[in-house]
Short mmCIF file of C-alpha atoms in Angstrom, two decimals:
data_model
loop_
_atom_site.label_atom_id
_atom_site.label_comp_id
_atom_site.label_asym_id
_atom_site.label_seq_id
_atom_site.Cartn_x
_atom_site.Cartn_y
_atom_site.Cartn_z
CA MET A 922 6.43 -4.95 12.93
CA THR A 923 4.19 -7.14 15.02
CA ARG A 924 0.45 -7.25 15.48
CA TYR A 925 -1.37 -9.22 18.12
CA TYR A 926 -5.10 -9.68 18.03
CA ILE A 927 -6.51 -8.86 21.40
CA HIS A 928 -10.10 -9.41 20.36
CA GLN A 929 -11.85 -10.35 17.17
CA SER A 930 -15.44 -10.98 16.33
CA ALA A 931 -18.00 -10.36 13.63
CA ARG A 932 -18.64 -6.97 15.27
CA THR A 933 -15.28 -5.54 16.33
CA ASP A 934 -11.55 -6.03 15.84
CA VAL A 935 -8.82 -4.92 18.22
CA ALA A 936 -5.13 -5.37 17.49
CA TRP A 937 -2.01 -4.33 19.37
CA HIS A 938 0.36 -2.93 16.76
CA THR A 939 4.08 -2.23 17.28
CA GLU A 940 6.53 -1.17 14.61
CA TYR A 941 10.03 0.21 14.28
CA ASN A 942 11.37 1.79 11.10
CA TRP A 943 14.90 2.92 10.29
CA PHE A 944 15.66 4.71 7.05
CA ARG A 945 18.54 6.61 5.52
CA THR A 946 18.69 9.03 2.61
CA ARG A 947 22.12 9.54 1.13
CA ALA A 948 23.79 12.94 0.89
CA THR A 949 20.69 14.98 1.71
CA GLY A 950 22.10 16.54 4.88
CA THR A 951 24.36 19.49 5.48
CA ASN A 952 27.66 19.22 3.64
CA GLY A 953 26.43 16.15 1.83
CA ARG A 954 25.95 14.07 4.96
CA ASP A 955 23.47 11.24 5.11
CA VAL A 956 20.18 11.78 6.92
CA VAL A 957 18.79 9.05 9.14
CA GLY A 958 15.24 8.74 10.40
CA GLN A 959 13.77 6.38 12.96
CA LEU A 960 10.16 5.77 13.90
CA PHE A 961 8.71 3.77 16.74
CA PHE A 962 5.01 3.23 17.22
CA THR A 963 3.02 1.15 19.61
CA GLY A 964 -0.72 1.33 19.97
CA ILE A 965 -4.09 -0.10 19.18
CA ASP A 966 -5.61 -0.55 15.75
CA PHE A 967 -9.34 -1.09 15.98
CA ALA A 968 -12.31 -1.36 13.71
CA LEU A 969 -16.04 -1.74 14.26
CA MET M 310 31.19 -0.06 12.17
CA LEU M 311 27.57 1.06 12.19
CA ARG M 312 26.95 -0.80 8.97
CA THR M 313 28.44 -3.97 10.43
CA ILE M 314 26.21 -3.71 13.48
CA ARG M 315 23.17 -3.21 11.30
CA LYS M 316 24.04 -6.21 9.16
CA ARG M 317 24.53 -8.35 12.24
CA SER M 318 21.21 -7.18 13.63
CA LEU M 319 19.52 -8.03 10.36
CA VAL M 320 21.07 -11.49 10.31
CA ILE M 321 19.96 -12.10 13.89
CA ILE M 322 16.41 -11.05 13.05
CA VAL M 323 16.26 -13.28 9.99
CA LEU M 324 17.77 -16.22 11.85
CA GLY M 325 15.31 -15.65 14.67
CA LEU M 326 12.39 -15.75 12.28
CA LEU M 327 13.71 -18.85 10.55
CA SER M 328 14.24 -20.62 13.85
CA PHE M 329 10.61 -20.08 14.80
CA VAL M 330 9.43 -21.92 11.72
CA SER M 331 10.81 -25.20 13.00
CA TYR M 332 8.20 -25.20 15.75
CA GLU M 333 4.83 -24.73 14.21
CA TRP M 334 3.78 -25.98 10.80
CA SER M 335 0.55 -27.80 11.11
CA LEU M 336 -2.79 -26.02 11.44
CA LEU M 337 -4.43 -23.29 9.49
CA VAL M 338 -4.73 -19.93 11.15
CA PRO M 339 -7.87 -20.23 13.26
CA LYS M 340 -8.93 -16.61 13.45
CA ALA M 341 -8.40 -13.34 11.69
CA ASP M 342 -10.03 -9.99 11.18
CA ALA M 343 -12.33 -8.48 8.61
CA ILE M 344 -14.00 -5.22 7.77
CA PRO M 345 -16.78 -5.79 10.28
CA ALA M 346 -19.40 -4.56 7.83
CA PHE M 347 -18.85 -7.66 5.70
CA ALA M 348 -18.63 -9.92 8.74
CA ARG M 349 -21.99 -8.60 9.91
CA LYS M 350 -23.57 -8.87 6.47
CA TYR M 351 -22.59 -12.45 5.74
CA ASN M 352 -22.02 -13.70 9.28
CA PHE M 353 -18.61 -14.79 8.11
CA ALA M 354 -15.84 -15.92 10.35
CA CYS M 355 -13.15 -13.24 10.16
CA ASN M 356 -10.53 -15.47 8.64
CA VAL M 357 -12.70 -16.11 5.61
CA CYS M 358 -11.26 -13.00 3.95
CA HIS M 359 -8.20 -11.88 5.93
CA VAL M 360 -4.91 -13.18 7.18
CA PRO M 361 -4.24 -12.23 10.82
CA GLY M 362 -3.33 -8.69 9.96
CA PHE M 363 -6.25 -6.74 8.67
CA PRO M 364 -6.40 -5.10 6.26
CA LYS M 365 -4.35 -7.67 4.32
CA LEU M 366 -6.56 -10.05 2.37
CA ASN M 367 -6.07 -13.78 2.03
CA ASP M 368 -6.69 -15.63 -1.23
CA PHE M 369 -10.46 -15.86 -0.77
CA GLY M 370 -10.66 -12.23 0.27
CA ASN M 371 -8.78 -11.19 -2.85
CA LEU M 372 -11.15 -13.22 -5.02
CA PHE M 373 -14.13 -11.67 -3.23
CA ARG M 374 -12.72 -8.24 -4.03
CA ASP M 375 -11.94 -9.22 -7.65
CA HIS M 376 -15.56 -10.35 -7.99
CA GLY M 377 -16.82 -6.96 -6.90
CA TYR M 378 -17.60 -7.79 -3.25
CA GLN M 379 -20.24 -10.35 -4.11
CA LEU M 380 -20.50 -14.09 -3.75
CA GLY M 381 -22.79 -14.53 -6.71
CA SER M 382 -25.81 -15.53 -4.65
CA GLU M 383 -29.07 -13.89 -3.67
CA SER M 384 -27.65 -13.18 -0.21
CA ASP M 385 -25.50 -10.46 -1.75
CA LEU M 386 -28.44 -8.24 -2.48
CA PRO M 387 -29.03 -5.29 -0.16
CA GLU M 388 -32.72 -6.16 0.11
CA HIS M 389 -32.21 -9.86 0.86
CA GLU M 390 -34.35 -11.14 3.72
CA SER M 391 -31.34 -12.22 5.78
CA ILE M 392 -30.03 -8.65 5.89
CA ASN M 393 -31.71 -6.90 8.74
CA MET M 394 -33.13 -3.43 8.11
CA GLY M 395 -30.98 -2.20 10.98
CA TYR M 396 -27.86 -3.23 9.14
CA TRP M 397 -25.67 -0.30 8.16
CA PRO M 398 -22.86 -1.29 5.79
CA VAL M 399 -20.23 0.96 7.34
CA SER M 400 -17.08 0.25 9.32
CA LEU M 401 -14.90 2.66 11.23
CA ARG M 402 -11.17 2.20 11.65
CA ALA M 403 -8.69 4.15 13.75
CA GLN M 404 -5.23 3.70 15.19
CA VAL M 405 -4.32 5.17 18.58
CA GLY M 406 -1.10 4.99 20.54
CA TYR M 407 2.31 6.54 21.04
CA ARG M 408 4.60 7.48 18.17
CA SER M 409 8.22 8.58 18.45
CA GLN M 410 10.33 9.97 15.61
CA THR M 411 13.97 10.88 15.34
CA TYR M 412 15.36 12.50 12.25
CA GLY M 413 18.50 14.26 11.18
CA PRO M 414 22.19 14.04 10.47
CA PRO M 415 23.86 12.22 13.35
CA GLY M 416 26.65 14.01 15.17
CA ALA M 417 27.77 17.45 14.11
CA ASN M 418 25.89 20.13 12.21
CA GLY M 419 22.86 20.33 14.39
CA GLY M 420 22.30 16.83 15.70
CA GLU M 421 18.90 15.25 15.53
CA VAL M 422 15.29 16.37 15.55
CA SER M 423 13.23 14.26 17.91
CA THR M 424 9.57 14.19 18.76
CA GLY M 425 7.03 11.87 20.29
CA SER M 426 3.39 12.01 21.20
CA PHE M 427 0.32 10.07 22.20
CA GLY M 428 -2.65 10.47 19.93
CA PHE M 429 -4.30 9.02 16.89
CA LYS M 430 -3.35 8.84 13.23
CA THR M 431 -6.64 9.33 11.45
CA LEU M 432 -10.15 7.97 11.16
CA ASN M 433 -11.53 6.09 8.19
CA LEU M 434 -15.17 5.35 7.53
CA LEU M 435 -15.36 2.50 5.07
CA SER M 436 -18.25 1.10 3.11
CA TYR M 437 -18.01 -1.53 0.40
CA GLY M 438 -20.59 -3.79 -1.14
CA ILE M 439 -23.08 -3.99 -3.94
CA LEU M 440 -25.89 -1.67 -4.96
CA SER M 441 -27.52 -4.34 -7.09
CA LYS M 442 -26.45 -7.58 -8.69
CA ASP M 443 -23.18 -6.94 -10.54
CA ILE M 444 -23.04 -3.29 -9.49
CA SER M 445 -20.51 -2.77 -6.72
CA TYR M 446 -19.38 0.31 -4.88
CA GLY M 447 -16.65 1.45 -2.52
CA LEU M 448 -16.41 4.49 -0.27
CA ILE M 449 -13.80 5.63 2.22
CA TYR M 450 -14.41 8.87 4.04
CA ALA M 451 -11.51 10.46 5.92
CA PRO M 452 -12.88 13.48 7.82
CA ALA M 453 -10.96 16.69 8.54
CA LEU M 454 -9.43 16.32 11.98
CA ASN M 455 -7.46 19.04 13.74
CA SER M 456 -5.51 16.72 16.00
CA ALA M 457 -4.81 13.95 13.50
CA ASP M 458 -1.39 12.41 13.00
CA TYR M 459 -0.68 12.39 16.73
CA GLY M 460 -1.35 16.09 16.97
CA SER M 461 1.29 17.07 14.46
CA SER M 462 -0.62 17.80 11.27
CA PRO M 463 -4.34 18.43 10.82
CA THR M 464 -5.92 16.54 7.96
CA GLN M 465 -8.27 17.76 5.32
CA GLY M 466 -11.44 15.85 4.72
CA ASP M 467 -11.47 13.72 1.60
CA LEU M 468 -12.81 10.62 -0.08
CA PRO M 469 -9.75 8.42 -0.72
CA ASN M 470 -12.11 5.98 -2.43
CA ALA M 471 -15.42 6.67 -4.15
CA PHE M 472 -16.24 4.35 -7.02
CA VAL M 473 -18.88 2.26 -8.72
CA ARG M 474 -17.98 -0.97 -10.50
CA PHE M 475 -20.03 -2.77 -13.15
CA ASN M 476 -19.25 -6.47 -13.10
CA ASN M 477 -19.49 -9.24 -15.65
CA LEU M 478 -19.89 -6.99 -18.69
CA GLN M 479 -18.62 -9.81 -20.90
CA ARG M 480 -22.15 -11.22 -20.76
CA PHE M 481 -23.25 -8.46 -23.13
CA LEU M 482 -20.66 -9.68 -25.63
CA GLY M 483 -21.76 -13.29 -25.55
CA GLY M 484 -19.50 -14.36 -22.71
CA ASP M 485 -20.23 -16.30 -19.56
CA ALA M 486 -22.58 -14.51 -17.14
CA ASN M 487 -20.39 -15.00 -14.07
CA SER M 488 -16.81 -15.23 -15.23
CA TYR M 489 -15.76 -11.73 -14.07
CA TRP M 490 -13.61 -11.35 -17.17
CA MET M 491 -14.70 -7.77 -17.96
CA ASN M 492 -15.50 -5.32 -15.17
CA VAL M 493 -15.49 -1.54 -15.38
CA LYS M 494 -14.84 0.73 -12.42
CA ILE M 495 -15.42 4.49 -12.47
CA GLY M 496 -14.55 7.04 -9.83
CA LYS M 497 -11.70 7.45 -7.39
CA TYR M 498 -9.83 4.39 -6.21
CA GLU M 499 -6.45 2.91 -5.39
CA PRO M 500 -4.79 1.57 -8.54
CA GLU M 501 -4.27 -2.18 -8.70
CA LEU M 502 -0.68 -1.82 -7.51
CA PRO M 503 1.74 -4.74 -7.45
CA PHE M 504 0.73 -5.08 -3.79
CA SER M 505 -1.90 -2.88 -2.22
CA ALA M 506 -0.64 -0.02 -0.08
CA PHE M 507 -4.03 0.56 1.54
CA ARG M 508 -4.04 -3.04 2.69
CA ASN M 509 -0.52 -3.11 4.07
CA PRO M 510 -0.50 -3.10 7.90
CA THR M 511 2.29 -0.50 7.89
CA GLN M 512 0.38 1.99 5.74
CA PHE M 513 -0.27 4.51 8.52
CA ASN M 514 3.31 5.06 9.67
CA THR M 515 5.74 3.46 7.22
CA PRO M 516 4.45 3.36 3.65
CA ILE M 517 6.19 1.40 0.89
CA VAL M 518 8.98 3.68 -0.37
CA MET M 519 8.85 3.00 -4.11
CA TYR M 520 5.19 4.07 -4.23
CA ASN M 521 6.01 7.45 -2.68
CA TYR M 522 9.45 8.36 -4.00
CA ARG M 523 10.20 11.37 -6.18
CA ALA M 524 13.59 12.20 -7.57
CA GLY M 525 15.13 15.32 -6.07
CA SER M 526 12.86 15.60 -3.01
CA PRO M 527 14.70 14.27 0.05
CA TYR M 528 12.72 11.21 1.06
CA THR M 529 11.13 11.08 4.46
CA SER M 530 8.83 8.45 5.79
CA ALA M 531 5.22 9.40 6.37
CA ASN M 532 4.78 12.78 7.99
CA PHE M 533 8.22 13.12 9.48
CA PRO M 534 8.95 16.57 10.84
CA SER M 535 10.39 18.85 8.20
CA ASN M 536 14.15 19.13 8.26
CA SER M 537 15.55 22.47 7.22
CA ARG M 538 19.04 21.04 6.99
CA VAL M 539 18.46 19.01 3.86
CA SER M 540 20.23 20.45 0.84
CA ASN M 541 20.64 20.11 -2.90
CA GLY M 542 17.01 19.24 -3.47
CA TYR M 543 15.34 19.89 -6.76
CA GLY M 544 11.77 19.61 -7.90
CA ASP M 545 10.16 16.90 -9.98
CA ALA M 546 6.62 17.67 -11.09
CA THR M 547 5.67 14.04 -11.61
CA MET M 548 2.78 12.57 -9.65
CA PRO M 549 3.61 12.67 -5.94
CA SER M 550 2.51 9.15 -5.07
CA LEU M 551 1.44 6.00 -6.86
CA GLN M 552 -0.60 4.77 -3.91
CA GLN M 553 -3.09 7.58 -3.56
CA GLY M 554 -6.65 7.28 -4.68
CA LEU M 555 -6.78 8.44 -8.30
CA ASN M 556 -9.68 9.70 -10.40
CA GLY M 557 -10.22 7.48 -13.38
CA ALA M 558 -11.72 4.39 -14.93
CA GLU M 559 -10.59 0.78 -14.95
CA LEU M 560 -11.21 -2.23 -17.16
CA ALA M 561 -10.25 -5.31 -15.16
CA GLY M 562 -10.83 -9.02 -15.12
CA ILE M 563 -9.84 -12.35 -13.67
CA LYS M 564 -9.80 -15.80 -15.22
CA PRO M 565 -8.90 -19.19 -13.73
CA THR M 566 -6.08 -20.85 -15.65
CA SER M 567 -6.29 -24.61 -15.43
CA PHE M 568 -2.79 -25.18 -16.76
CA THR M 569 -1.31 -23.32 -13.77
CA ASN M 570 -4.08 -24.10 -11.27
CA GLY M 571 -4.13 -20.37 -10.63
CA TYR M 572 -5.52 -17.13 -12.00
CA PHE M 573 -4.71 -14.59 -14.66
CA ARG M 574 -5.67 -11.02 -13.73
CA TYR M 575 -5.47 -7.76 -15.61
CA SER M 576 -6.19 -4.11 -14.83
CA LEU M 577 -6.07 -1.31 -17.41
CA ASN M 578 -6.65 2.25 -16.24
CA ALA M 579 -6.89 5.81 -17.44
CA PHE M 580 -6.54 8.46 -14.74
CA SER M 581 -6.85 12.19 -14.72
CA THR M 582 -3.46 13.53 -13.85
CA THR M 583 -2.35 14.64 -10.42
CA GLY M 584 0.52 16.81 -9.32
CA PRO M 585 1.37 20.38 -8.50
CA PHE M 586 -0.94 21.73 -11.19
CA GLY M 587 -3.17 18.77 -11.78
CA ASN M 588 -5.10 18.08 -8.62
CA ASN M 589 -8.03 20.03 -9.94
CA GLY M 590 -8.58 17.60 -12.76
CA GLY M 591 -6.35 18.78 -15.58
CA ARG M 592 -6.60 17.50 -19.12
CA ASP M 593 -3.45 15.41 -18.89
CA MET M 594 -3.89 11.68 -18.48
CA ILE M 595 -2.04 8.80 -16.87
CA PHE M 596 -2.30 5.26 -18.17
CA TYR M 597 -1.61 2.34 -15.88
CA GLY M 598 -1.71 -1.39 -16.36
CA HIS M 599 -1.02 -4.43 -14.20
CA MET M 600 -1.18 -8.12 -15.11
CA THR M 601 -0.54 -11.10 -12.86
CA GLN M 602 -0.42 -14.85 -13.29
CA SER M 603 -0.60 -17.14 -10.29
CA PHE M 604 0.28 -20.79 -9.86
CA ASP M 605 -1.26 -23.37 -7.51
CA GLY M 606 -3.50 -20.82 -5.84
CA TYR M 607 -3.89 -17.07 -5.68
CA GLY M 608 -0.35 -16.44 -4.50
CA ILE M 609 -0.89 -14.75 -1.15
CA VAL M 610 -1.69 -17.62 1.23
CA SER M 611 -1.20 -20.49 -1.19
CA GLY M 612 0.77 -20.83 -4.40
CA HIS M 613 2.87 -18.24 -6.18
CA ARG M 614 2.34 -15.19 -8.34
CA ILE M 615 4.26 -13.08 -10.82
CA GLY M 616 3.24 -9.77 -12.33
CA ILE M 617 4.20 -6.80 -14.42
CA SER M 618 2.92 -3.23 -14.24
CA TRP M 619 3.61 -0.01 -16.05
CA TRP M 620 2.75 3.66 -15.85
CA HIS M 621 2.86 6.17 -18.67
CA GLY M 622 1.57 9.65 -18.06
CA ASP M 623 1.82 13.35 -18.51
CA SER M 624 2.24 15.63 -15.56
CA PRO M 625 1.24 19.27 -16.01
CA THR M 626 3.96 21.86 -15.81
CA THR M 627 1.81 24.96 -16.05
CA ALA M 628 -1.41 26.24 -14.54
CA ASN M 629 -3.97 27.92 -16.71
CA GLY M 630 -3.82 31.68 -16.39
CA LEU M 631 -7.56 32.14 -16.58
CA THR M 632 -8.56 30.16 -13.52
CA THR M 633 -6.98 28.21 -10.74
CA THR M 634 -10.09 26.51 -9.52
CA SER M 635 -11.06 24.18 -12.33
CA GLY M 636 -9.45 21.53 -14.43
CA THR M 637 -7.50 23.47 -16.98
CA SER M 638 -3.86 22.81 -16.17
CA GLY M 639 -1.70 21.43 -18.93
CA ASN M 640 1.53 21.48 -20.90
CA GLY M 641 2.10 17.96 -19.66
CA LYS M 642 5.45 16.23 -19.83
CA THR M 643 5.94 12.50 -19.67
CA PHE M 644 6.97 10.11 -16.93
CA ASP M 645 7.18 6.32 -17.03
CA ARG M 646 7.37 3.49 -14.52
CA VAL M 647 7.84 -0.22 -15.17
CA ALA M 648 7.67 -2.73 -12.34
CA LEU M 649 7.91 -6.47 -11.87
CA ASP M 650 6.43 -8.21 -8.86
CA ALA M 651 6.41 -11.68 -7.36
CA SER M 652 4.88 -13.43 -4.38
CA THR M 653 5.45 -16.86 -2.95
CA THR M 654 3.98 -18.69 0.02
CA PHE M 655 4.87 -21.50 2.34
CA ASP M 656 2.73 -23.65 4.57
CA GLY M 657 -0.12 -21.16 4.59
CA GLN M 658 1.77 -19.12 7.18
CA TRP M 659 4.53 -17.43 5.23
CA ASN M 660 4.29 -14.91 2.41
CA LEU M 661 7.41 -13.49 0.77
CA PHE M 662 6.65 -10.85 -1.81
CA GLY M 663 8.14 -7.80 -3.42
CA SER M 664 8.56 -5.66 -6.46
CA VAL M 665 11.26 -3.82 -8.41
CA ILE M 666 10.60 -0.64 -10.36
CA HIS M 667 12.38 1.45 -12.99
CA ALA M 668 11.39 5.11 -13.25
CA ASN M 669 12.11 7.77 -15.84
CA ASP M 670 10.87 11.36 -15.58
CA SER M 671 11.26 13.86 -18.41
CA LYS M 672 13.79 16.62 -17.86
CA ASP M 673 10.93 19.04 -18.55
CA LEU M 674 9.43 18.04 -15.21
CA ILE M 675 12.57 19.01 -13.33
CA THR M 676 12.43 22.40 -11.60
CA ASN M 677 14.85 24.59 -9.66
CA SER M 678 17.36 24.09 -12.43
CA THR M 679 18.41 27.72 -12.64
CA ALA M 680 20.34 27.65 -9.40
CA LEU M 681 21.65 24.12 -9.51
CA GLY M 682 22.57 23.48 -13.13
CA PRO M 683 21.31 22.03 -16.41
CA ARG M 684 18.41 19.58 -16.37
CA GLN M 685 18.28 15.99 -17.64
CA ASP M 686 15.86 13.10 -17.33
CA ALA M 687 15.63 11.78 -13.78
CA VAL M 688 16.12 8.00 -13.74
CA TRP M 689 15.96 5.80 -10.67
CA ASN M 690 15.39 2.18 -9.66
CA GLY M 691 13.76 0.92 -6.52
CA GLY M 692 12.02 -1.97 -4.89
CA PHE M 693 11.05 -3.77 -1.74
CA ALA M 694 10.89 -7.25 -0.30
CA GLU M 695 8.51 -8.12 2.51
CA LEU M 696 8.23 -11.28 4.58
CA ASP M 697 4.96 -11.81 6.45
CA TRP M 698 4.52 -14.58 8.97
CA TYR M 699 1.18 -15.41 10.55
CA PRO M 700 2.00 -18.41 12.71
CA THR M 701 -0.62 -20.90 13.70
CA GLU M 702 0.76 -20.78 17.18
CA LEU M 703 3.66 -18.59 18.21
CA PRO M 704 6.46 -20.50 19.92
CA PHE M 705 7.07 -19.57 23.57
CA PHE M 706 3.95 -17.36 23.70
CA GLY M 707 1.69 -20.18 22.60
CA THR M 708 -1.20 -18.13 21.27
CA PRO M 709 -2.49 -17.59 17.76
CA GLY M 710 -3.50 -14.33 16.12
CA ARG M 711 -0.16 -12.71 15.49
CA LEU M 712 1.42 -11.17 12.41
CA LEU M 713 5.13 -10.56 12.18
CA LEU M 714 6.44 -8.52 9.28
CA TYR M 715 9.83 -7.43 7.97
CA ARG M 716 10.32 -5.25 4.89
CA TYR M 717 13.36 -3.78 3.20
CA ASP M 718 12.88 -0.87 0.80
CA LEU M 719 15.53 0.73 -1.33
CA VAL M 720 15.90 3.32 -4.06
CA ARG M 721 19.00 3.93 -6.18
CA ASN M 722 19.30 6.89 -8.50
CA GLU M 723 20.68 6.09 -11.90
CA GLN M 724 20.69 9.66 -13.21
CA GLN M 725 19.84 12.79 -11.27
CA GLY M 726 17.50 15.37 -12.76
CA ILE M 727 20.23 17.98 -12.34
CA ARG M 728 23.66 17.13 -13.70
CA THR M 729 25.59 18.72 -10.88
CA VAL M 730 23.80 16.82 -8.11
CA PRO M 731 25.81 13.88 -6.70
CA GLY M 732 24.82 10.54 -8.16
CA ASN M 733 23.95 8.96 -4.83
CA TYR M 734 21.90 11.94 -3.68
CA ASN M 735 18.61 10.81 -2.09
CA ASN M 736 19.32 7.09 -2.38
CA VAL M 737 17.12 5.41 0.22
CA ASP M 738 17.42 2.35 2.45
CA SER M 739 14.59 1.52 4.82
CA HIS M 740 13.99 -1.35 7.23
CA ILE M 741 10.81 -2.10 9.09
#
């Protein structure tokens, strides 16, 4: 995961956020197979 | 083969991170972010309270929180002359972007489920501060939003946090007036977890696994699409998540320890139970405690920290037959969690921290046993390790204000809640 601060002040915060997640759960699929999930997100996290 | 590739990828990532450290050691992080309400109130620079990665707090920010969001001066007071009447102590936070998810057994038997969408996750309205000297408060309002979670699942409105905290109560017992050794919080709030989930930058999309794991329920990361192909699941009526806001009361305190040049902290809590029958405020209770000792600082930006935490609670297994709308659920059965945590820092730019947990849920909380076989206590172990790097100046890119994070989560079942379920069922590995 990375975050880059595009703008920051005492009034507003803007960050570019990118993350990738890979996970596996054992034996939860059909016929006891493993299940794998992947997530990718990129976007803006902001506060004011 | 796949495992080998993953291991190589992991090694490359770790080596890449370690190679960066040889470039930039020297300066403190020049800027960071804050809840703007505090920045406006005190005219603070952002990095006074946060590392570059809001909402994560730095050492001073953690102390500010431990002291009930007050500095101990007149400028804290809501009516202080420096606080303009136009000041409104509220911040708004949202995350917008594109999210893609892929989920399912690879290859045969149906392939994968895949989805992706632009949108937003949620909206939080946050307000923290003091009502009067030594009386603090916290509020988070998450409104009901039809198109939340990137359009995939509408949210219900709620108050994840709503509490009042009375600080420095030791003064009524003859103690120091400003030591913050005895503080009482009442309301709904995030427990003092080994490391805050609310303040982890990955909280919206990839929560910490050990806080959200339940034996028997196939684990999925936050809000993954449901997968009808999972099998062998069984129910466990223990609390669904350790990181949610819980209704209860806390006795907490902090004390500098000169022999370690750090701080001792404690948090003792009693919560009303949650769970399938307990969300309406059942009689059953959950007790939670966490103690930490730090060395040469607070242990997040400087120094090191160790801690221990434990949960002991009853989860309801029946709803009251007279009403389903008020707090009358009961017949609670026990569950326990014990966790150790540690945090270490380097050069003010690196923070390596993590926790391990041992969980035991009573067999009486296990459901769906008729079809699958006899019940037994569900026992599992889990943990995570996270490395955060907030470089003064990123090599090659040459600019400050970045946070790079890697976390590995795992869960291993020691004993399934149903005897016939395979021992490795629902073991989890997660990389972010």
